[in-house]
Amino acid sequence: MITDLKINAERKQFYYEKGYWTEKTLGDVWADRVASHPERTYVSDDQGSSYTYDEIDDKAARLAAWLVEQGVAPGDVVTFQMPTWRSSASSMWQPQGRRGHAPSSAQLQRRDLVYGMNLVGSRAFICPTKVAKVDFESQILSIVDQIPTLGPVALVDKAAPKHSELPTVAEICARL
């Protein structure tokens, strides 16, 4: 958590007067977009797949419900380490709108991931099973005991099937 943030009062007032800043949260803005055009494509990837605002909102709500079921509370940090796939979008939105979220580079190695997750007190983690030569599933399984605050872990199995008992985001969304 950032505790020593300093905001220039004059700049803050200027940004509000110009309309650059509002009282709306990212969650508020997201809800407005979903309500105004639910069937519009929100995200697509280079493999021809896409999701609408409504589809992402539904998947994200299911993922958020699972996180709550697993004991992740508002304000808790959910860390995700995902490539730029369309399926990554549902991992981002609902946790970000209702919890702290900490995206991590897909390039981080075990030591850096442990450091970063301990620094922010990650309570949950979402990653792919595998991308190219990197086995993210094995990586998180090998470090989970080094992150005392970490609770649930979920996988995205787009590139490779899972090889552990960890749930996939698709399984989570299908059952809720």
PDB file of C-alpha atoms in Angstrom:
ATOM      1  CA  MET A   1       0.000   0.000   0.000  1.00  0.00           C
ATOM      2  CA  ILE A   2       1.222   3.492  -0.811  1.00  0.00           C
ATOM      3  CA  THR A   3       1.276   5.480   2.417  1.00  0.00           C
ATOM      4  CA  ASP A   4       3.416   8.498   1.575  1.00  0.00           C
ATOM      5  CA  LEU A   5       1.611   9.734  -1.543  1.00  0.00           C
ATOM      6  CA  LYS A   6       1.636  13.511  -1.895  1.00  0.00           C
ATOM      7  CA  ILE A   7      -0.845  15.247  -4.172  1.00  0.00           C
ATOM      8  CA  ASN A   8      -0.480  18.898  -5.130  1.00  0.00           C
ATOM      9  CA  ALA A   9      -3.786  20.490  -4.040  1.00  0.00           C
ATOM     10  CA  GLU A  10      -3.723  23.093  -6.833  1.00  0.00           C
ATOM     11  CA  ARG A  11      -3.177  20.470  -9.542  1.00  0.00           C
ATOM     12  CA  LYS A  12      -5.874  18.279  -8.013  1.00  0.00           C
ATOM     13  CA  GLN A  13      -8.387  21.154  -8.156  1.00  0.00           C
ATOM     14  CA  PHE A  14      -7.322  21.950 -11.740  1.00  0.00           C
ATOM     15  CA  TYR A  15      -7.846  18.317 -12.834  1.00  0.00           C
ATOM     16  CA  TYR A  16     -11.327  18.208 -11.287  1.00  0.00           C
ATOM     17  CA  GLU A  17     -12.292  21.581 -12.825  1.00  0.00           C
ATOM     18  CA  LYS A  18     -11.133  20.445 -16.283  1.00  0.00           C
ATOM     19  CA  GLY A  19     -13.014  17.154 -15.910  1.00  0.00           C
ATOM     20  CA  TYR A  20      -9.849  15.040 -16.124  1.00  0.00           C
ATOM     21  CA  TRP A  21     -10.617  13.606 -12.684  1.00  0.00           C
ATOM     22  CA  THR A  22     -14.020  12.673 -11.297  1.00  0.00           C
ATOM     23  CA  GLU A  23     -15.331  10.938  -8.213  1.00  0.00           C
ATOM     24  CA  LYS A  24     -16.009   7.809 -10.275  1.00  0.00           C
ATOM     25  CA  THR A  25     -13.929   4.719  -9.608  1.00  0.00           C
ATOM     26  CA  LEU A  26     -12.715   2.338 -12.315  1.00  0.00           C
ATOM     27  CA  GLY A  27     -15.537   0.036 -11.234  1.00  0.00           C
ATOM     28  CA  ASP A  28     -18.062   2.845 -11.788  1.00  0.00           C
ATOM     29  CA  VAL A  29     -16.700   3.592 -15.254  1.00  0.00           C
ATOM     30  CA  TRP A  30     -16.738  -0.113 -16.132  1.00  0.00           C
ATOM     31  CA  ALA A  31     -20.368  -0.496 -15.000  1.00  0.00           C
ATOM     32  CA  ASP A  32     -21.340   2.535 -17.114  1.00  0.00           C
ATOM     33  CA  ARG A  33     -19.683   1.025 -20.203  1.00  0.00           C
ATOM     34  CA  VAL A  34     -21.301  -2.381 -19.721  1.00  0.00           C
ATOM     35  CA  ALA A  35     -24.724  -0.759 -19.268  1.00  0.00           C
ATOM     36  CA  SER A  36     -24.367   1.539 -22.281  1.00  0.00           C
ATOM     37  CA  HIS A  37     -23.151  -1.041 -24.814  1.00  0.00           C
ATOM     38  CA  PRO A  38     -23.113  -4.613 -23.491  1.00  0.00           C
ATOM     39  CA  GLU A  39     -22.956  -6.253 -26.945  1.00  0.00           C
ATOM     40  CA  ARG A  40     -20.040  -4.166 -28.237  1.00  0.00           C
ATOM     41  CA  THR A  41     -16.715  -5.970 -28.539  1.00  0.00           C
ATOM     42  CA  TYR A  42     -14.518  -5.100 -25.584  1.00  0.00           C
ATOM     43  CA  VAL A  43     -11.431  -7.154 -26.404  1.00  0.00           C
ATOM     44  CA  SER A  44     -10.131  -9.364 -29.189  1.00  0.00           C
ATOM     45  CA  ASP A  45      -6.839 -11.135 -29.737  1.00  0.00           C
ATOM     46  CA  ASP A  46      -4.662 -12.019 -32.706  1.00  0.00           C
ATOM     47  CA  GLN A  47      -6.180 -15.502 -32.827  1.00  0.00           C
ATOM     48  CA  GLY A  48      -9.619 -14.261 -33.856  1.00  0.00           C
ATOM     49  CA  SER A  49     -11.267 -14.568 -30.440  1.00  0.00           C
ATOM     50  CA  SER A  50     -13.246 -11.764 -28.845  1.00  0.00           C
ATOM     51  CA  TYR A  51     -15.469 -10.935 -25.878  1.00  0.00           C
ATOM     52  CA  THR A  52     -18.201  -8.327 -25.525  1.00  0.00           C
ATOM     53  CA  TYR A  53     -18.456  -5.997 -22.540  1.00  0.00           C
ATOM     54  CA  ASP A  54     -21.299  -8.129 -21.190  1.00  0.00           C
ATOM     55  CA  GLU A  55     -19.357 -11.407 -21.578  1.00  0.00           C
ATOM     56  CA  ILE A  56     -16.322  -9.994 -19.776  1.00  0.00           C
ATOM     57  CA  ASP A  57     -18.519  -8.539 -17.045  1.00  0.00           C
ATOM     58  CA  ASP A  58     -20.200 -11.915 -16.518  1.00  0.00           C
ATOM     59  CA  LYS A  59     -16.915 -13.852 -16.383  1.00  0.00           C
ATOM     60  CA  ALA A  60     -15.328 -11.260 -14.127  1.00  0.00           C
ATOM     61  CA  ALA A  61     -18.319 -11.341 -11.741  1.00  0.00           C
ATOM     62  CA  ARG A  62     -18.071 -15.138 -11.552  1.00  0.00           C
ATOM     63  CA  LEU A  63     -14.348 -14.926 -10.844  1.00  0.00           C
ATOM     64  CA  ALA A  64     -14.960 -12.250  -8.188  1.00  0.00           C
ATOM     65  CA  ALA A  65     -17.635 -14.423  -6.541  1.00  0.00           C
ATOM     66  CA  TRP A  66     -15.170 -17.311  -6.398  1.00  0.00           C
ATOM     67  CA  LEU A  67     -12.523 -15.055  -4.856  1.00  0.00           C
ATOM     68  CA  VAL A  68     -14.985 -13.981  -2.152  1.00  0.00           C
ATOM     69  CA  GLU A  69     -15.927 -17.631  -1.599  1.00  0.00           C
ATOM     70  CA  GLN A  70     -12.218 -18.352  -1.108  1.00  0.00           C
ATOM     71  CA  GLY A  71     -11.883 -15.619   1.542  1.00  0.00           C
ATOM     72  CA  VAL A  72     -10.506 -12.763  -0.559  1.00  0.00           C
ATOM     73  CA  ALA A  73     -12.051  -9.547   0.761  1.00  0.00           C
ATOM     74  CA  PRO A  74     -12.482  -6.045  -0.658  1.00  0.00           C
ATOM     75  CA  GLY A  75      -9.141  -4.269  -0.430  1.00  0.00           C
ATOM     76  CA  ASP A  76      -7.132  -7.492  -0.703  1.00  0.00           C
ATOM     77  CA  VAL A  77      -4.584  -7.626  -3.496  1.00  0.00           C
ATOM     78  CA  VAL A  78      -5.130 -10.041  -6.376  1.00  0.00           C
ATOM     79  CA  THR A  79      -1.965 -10.525  -8.431  1.00  0.00           C
ATOM     80  CA  PHE A  80      -2.098 -11.785 -11.973  1.00  0.00           C
ATOM     81  CA  GLN A  81       0.739 -12.691 -14.296  1.00  0.00           C
ATOM     82  CA  MET A  82      -0.824 -12.950 -17.724  1.00  0.00           C
ATOM     83  CA  PRO A  83       0.150 -12.487 -21.366  1.00  0.00           C
ATOM     84  CA  THR A  84      -2.002 -10.230 -23.548  1.00  0.00           C
ATOM     85  CA  TRP A  85      -4.734 -12.763 -24.313  1.00  0.00           C
ATOM     86  CA  ARG A  86      -8.402 -11.878 -24.529  1.00  0.00           C
ATOM     87  CA  SER A  87      -9.018 -14.325 -21.674  1.00  0.00           C
ATOM     88  CA  SER A  88      -6.823 -12.120 -19.471  1.00  0.00           C
ATOM     89  CA  ALA A  89      -9.471  -9.403 -19.500  1.00  0.00           C
ATOM     90  CA  SER A  90     -11.836 -11.213 -17.132  1.00  0.00           C
ATOM     91  CA  SER A  91      -8.945 -11.738 -14.727  1.00  0.00           C
ATOM     92  CA  MET A  92      -8.405  -8.005 -14.631  1.00  0.00           C
ATOM     93  CA  TRP A  93     -11.787  -6.339 -14.432  1.00  0.00           C
ATOM     94  CA  GLN A  94     -13.761  -7.567 -11.474  1.00  0.00           C
ATOM     95  CA  PRO A  95     -10.816  -7.959  -9.141  1.00  0.00           C
ATOM     96  CA  GLN A  96      -9.647  -4.481 -10.104  1.00  0.00           C
ATOM     97  CA  GLY A  97     -13.066  -2.978  -9.633  1.00  0.00           C
ATOM     98  CA  ARG A  98     -13.620  -4.456  -6.174  1.00  0.00           C
ATOM     99  CA  ARG A  99     -10.162  -5.262  -4.838  1.00  0.00           C
ATOM    100  CA  GLY A 100      -6.605  -4.111  -5.112  1.00  0.00           C
ATOM    101  CA  HIS A 101      -4.891  -5.623  -8.086  1.00  0.00           C
ATOM    102  CA  ALA A 102      -1.259  -6.036  -8.938  1.00  0.00           C
ATOM    103  CA  PRO A 103      -0.388  -7.032 -12.483  1.00  0.00           C
ATOM    104  CA  SER A 104       2.987  -8.725 -12.770  1.00  0.00           C
ATOM    105  CA  SER A 105       5.108  -9.019 -15.856  1.00  0.00           C
ATOM    106  CA  ALA A 106       4.994 -12.424 -17.501  1.00  0.00           C
ATOM    107  CA  GLN A 107       8.792 -12.165 -17.587  1.00  0.00           C
ATOM    108  CA  LEU A 108       9.282 -12.234 -13.795  1.00  0.00           C
ATOM    109  CA  GLN A 109      11.287 -15.120 -12.417  1.00  0.00           C
ATOM    110  CA  ARG A 110      10.483 -16.935  -9.165  1.00  0.00           C
ATOM    111  CA  ARG A 111      12.596 -14.731  -6.876  1.00  0.00           C
ATOM    112  CA  ASP A 112      11.142 -11.487  -8.275  1.00  0.00           C
ATOM    113  CA  LEU A 113       7.592 -12.809  -8.156  1.00  0.00           C
ATOM    114  CA  VAL A 114       7.988 -13.847  -4.508  1.00  0.00           C
ATOM    115  CA  TYR A 115       9.456 -10.439  -3.654  1.00  0.00           C
ATOM    116  CA  GLY A 116       6.696  -8.496  -5.412  1.00  0.00           C
ATOM    117  CA  MET A 117       3.844 -10.579  -4.042  1.00  0.00           C
ATOM    118  CA  ASN A 118       5.187 -10.347  -0.497  1.00  0.00           C
ATOM    119  CA  LEU A 119       5.707  -6.605  -0.921  1.00  0.00           C
ATOM    120  CA  VAL A 120       2.020  -6.008  -1.710  1.00  0.00           C
ATOM    121  CA  GLY A 121       0.640  -8.848   0.422  1.00  0.00           C
ATOM    122  CA  SER A 122      -0.999 -10.750  -2.405  1.00  0.00           C
ATOM    123  CA  ARG A 123      -4.053 -12.726  -1.276  1.00  0.00           C
ATOM    124  CA  ALA A 124      -4.789 -14.441  -4.605  1.00  0.00           C
ATOM    125  CA  PHE A 125      -2.926 -15.207  -7.830  1.00  0.00           C
ATOM    126  CA  ILE A 126      -3.995 -15.862 -11.416  1.00  0.00           C
ATOM    127  CA  CYS A 127      -1.600 -17.089 -14.124  1.00  0.00           C
ATOM    128  CA  PRO A 128      -1.528 -19.203 -17.280  1.00  0.00           C
ATOM    129  CA  THR A 129      -0.544 -22.851 -17.153  1.00  0.00           C
ATOM    130  CA  LYS A 130       2.188 -22.369 -19.716  1.00  0.00           C
ATOM    131  CA  VAL A 131       3.274 -19.842 -22.320  1.00  0.00           C
ATOM    132  CA  ALA A 132       6.011 -20.739 -24.799  1.00  0.00           C
ATOM    133  CA  LYS A 133       8.693 -22.450 -22.715  1.00  0.00           C
ATOM    134  CA  VAL A 134       7.633 -21.014 -19.354  1.00  0.00           C
ATOM    135  CA  ASP A 135       5.646 -23.333 -17.083  1.00  0.00           C
ATOM    136  CA  PHE A 136       3.858 -20.781 -14.900  1.00  0.00           C
ATOM    137  CA  GLU A 137       1.869 -23.465 -13.114  1.00  0.00           C
ATOM    138  CA  SER A 138       5.024 -25.208 -11.884  1.00  0.00           C
ATOM    139  CA  GLN A 139       6.519 -21.833 -11.011  1.00  0.00           C
ATOM    140  CA  ILE A 140       3.675 -20.805  -8.691  1.00  0.00           C
ATOM    141  CA  LEU A 141       3.479 -24.270  -7.149  1.00  0.00           C
ATOM    142  CA  SER A 142       7.197 -24.061  -6.319  1.00  0.00           C
ATOM    143  CA  ILE A 143       6.920 -20.691  -4.528  1.00  0.00           C
ATOM    144  CA  VAL A 144       3.442 -20.691  -2.966  1.00  0.00           C
ATOM    145  CA  ASP A 145       4.842 -21.555   0.479  1.00  0.00           C
ATOM    146  CA  GLN A 146       7.148 -18.501   0.316  1.00  0.00           C
ATOM    147  CA  ILE A 147       4.176 -16.090   0.167  1.00  0.00           C
ATOM    148  CA  PRO A 148       2.461 -16.261   3.582  1.00  0.00           C
ATOM    149  CA  THR A 149      -0.499 -14.045   2.638  1.00  0.00           C
ATOM    150  CA  LEU A 150      -1.345 -16.018  -0.502  1.00  0.00           C
ATOM    151  CA  GLY A 151      -4.631 -17.866  -0.622  1.00  0.00           C
ATOM    152  CA  PRO A 152      -6.350 -19.088  -3.792  1.00  0.00           C
ATOM    153  CA  VAL A 153      -4.533 -19.595  -7.078  1.00  0.00           C
ATOM    154  CA  ALA A 154      -6.322 -19.988 -10.414  1.00  0.00           C
ATOM    155  CA  LEU A 155      -4.988 -20.903 -13.840  1.00  0.00           C
ATOM    156  CA  VAL A 156      -5.809 -20.002 -17.427  1.00  0.00           C
ATOM    157  CA  ASP A 157      -5.230 -23.113 -19.504  1.00  0.00           C
ATOM    158  CA  LYS A 158      -5.388 -21.583 -22.975  1.00  0.00           C
ATOM    159  CA  ALA A 159      -1.926 -22.699 -24.112  1.00  0.00           C
ATOM    160  CA  ALA A 160      -1.592 -26.011 -22.242  1.00  0.00           C
ATOM    161  CA  PRO A 161      -3.726 -28.234 -20.019  1.00  0.00           C
ATOM    162  CA  LYS A 162      -3.200 -27.974 -16.292  1.00  0.00           C
ATOM    163  CA  HIS A 163      -1.148 -30.629 -14.482  1.00  0.00           C
ATOM    164  CA  SER A 164      -2.191 -29.934 -10.891  1.00  0.00           C
ATOM    165  CA  GLU A 165      -5.356 -29.718  -8.832  1.00  0.00           C
ATOM    166  CA  LEU A 166      -5.468 -25.923  -9.127  1.00  0.00           C
ATOM    167  CA  PRO A 167      -8.743 -24.694 -10.651  1.00  0.00           C
ATOM    168  CA  THR A 168      -8.844 -22.948 -14.004  1.00  0.00           C
ATOM    169  CA  VAL A 169     -10.719 -19.716 -14.570  1.00  0.00           C
ATOM    170  CA  ALA A 170     -12.883 -21.578 -17.104  1.00  0.00           C
ATOM    171  CA  GLU A 171     -13.809 -24.192 -14.461  1.00  0.00           C
ATOM    172  CA  ILE A 172     -14.571 -21.463 -11.935  1.00  0.00           C
ATOM    173  CA  CYS A 173     -16.772 -19.540 -14.384  1.00  0.00           C
ATOM    174  CA  ALA A 174     -18.594 -22.696 -15.500  1.00  0.00           C
ATOM    175  CA  ARG A 175     -19.591 -23.755 -12.000  1.00  0.00           C
ATOM    176  CA  LEU A 176     -20.775 -20.403 -10.617  1.00  0.00           C
TER     177      LEU A 176
END
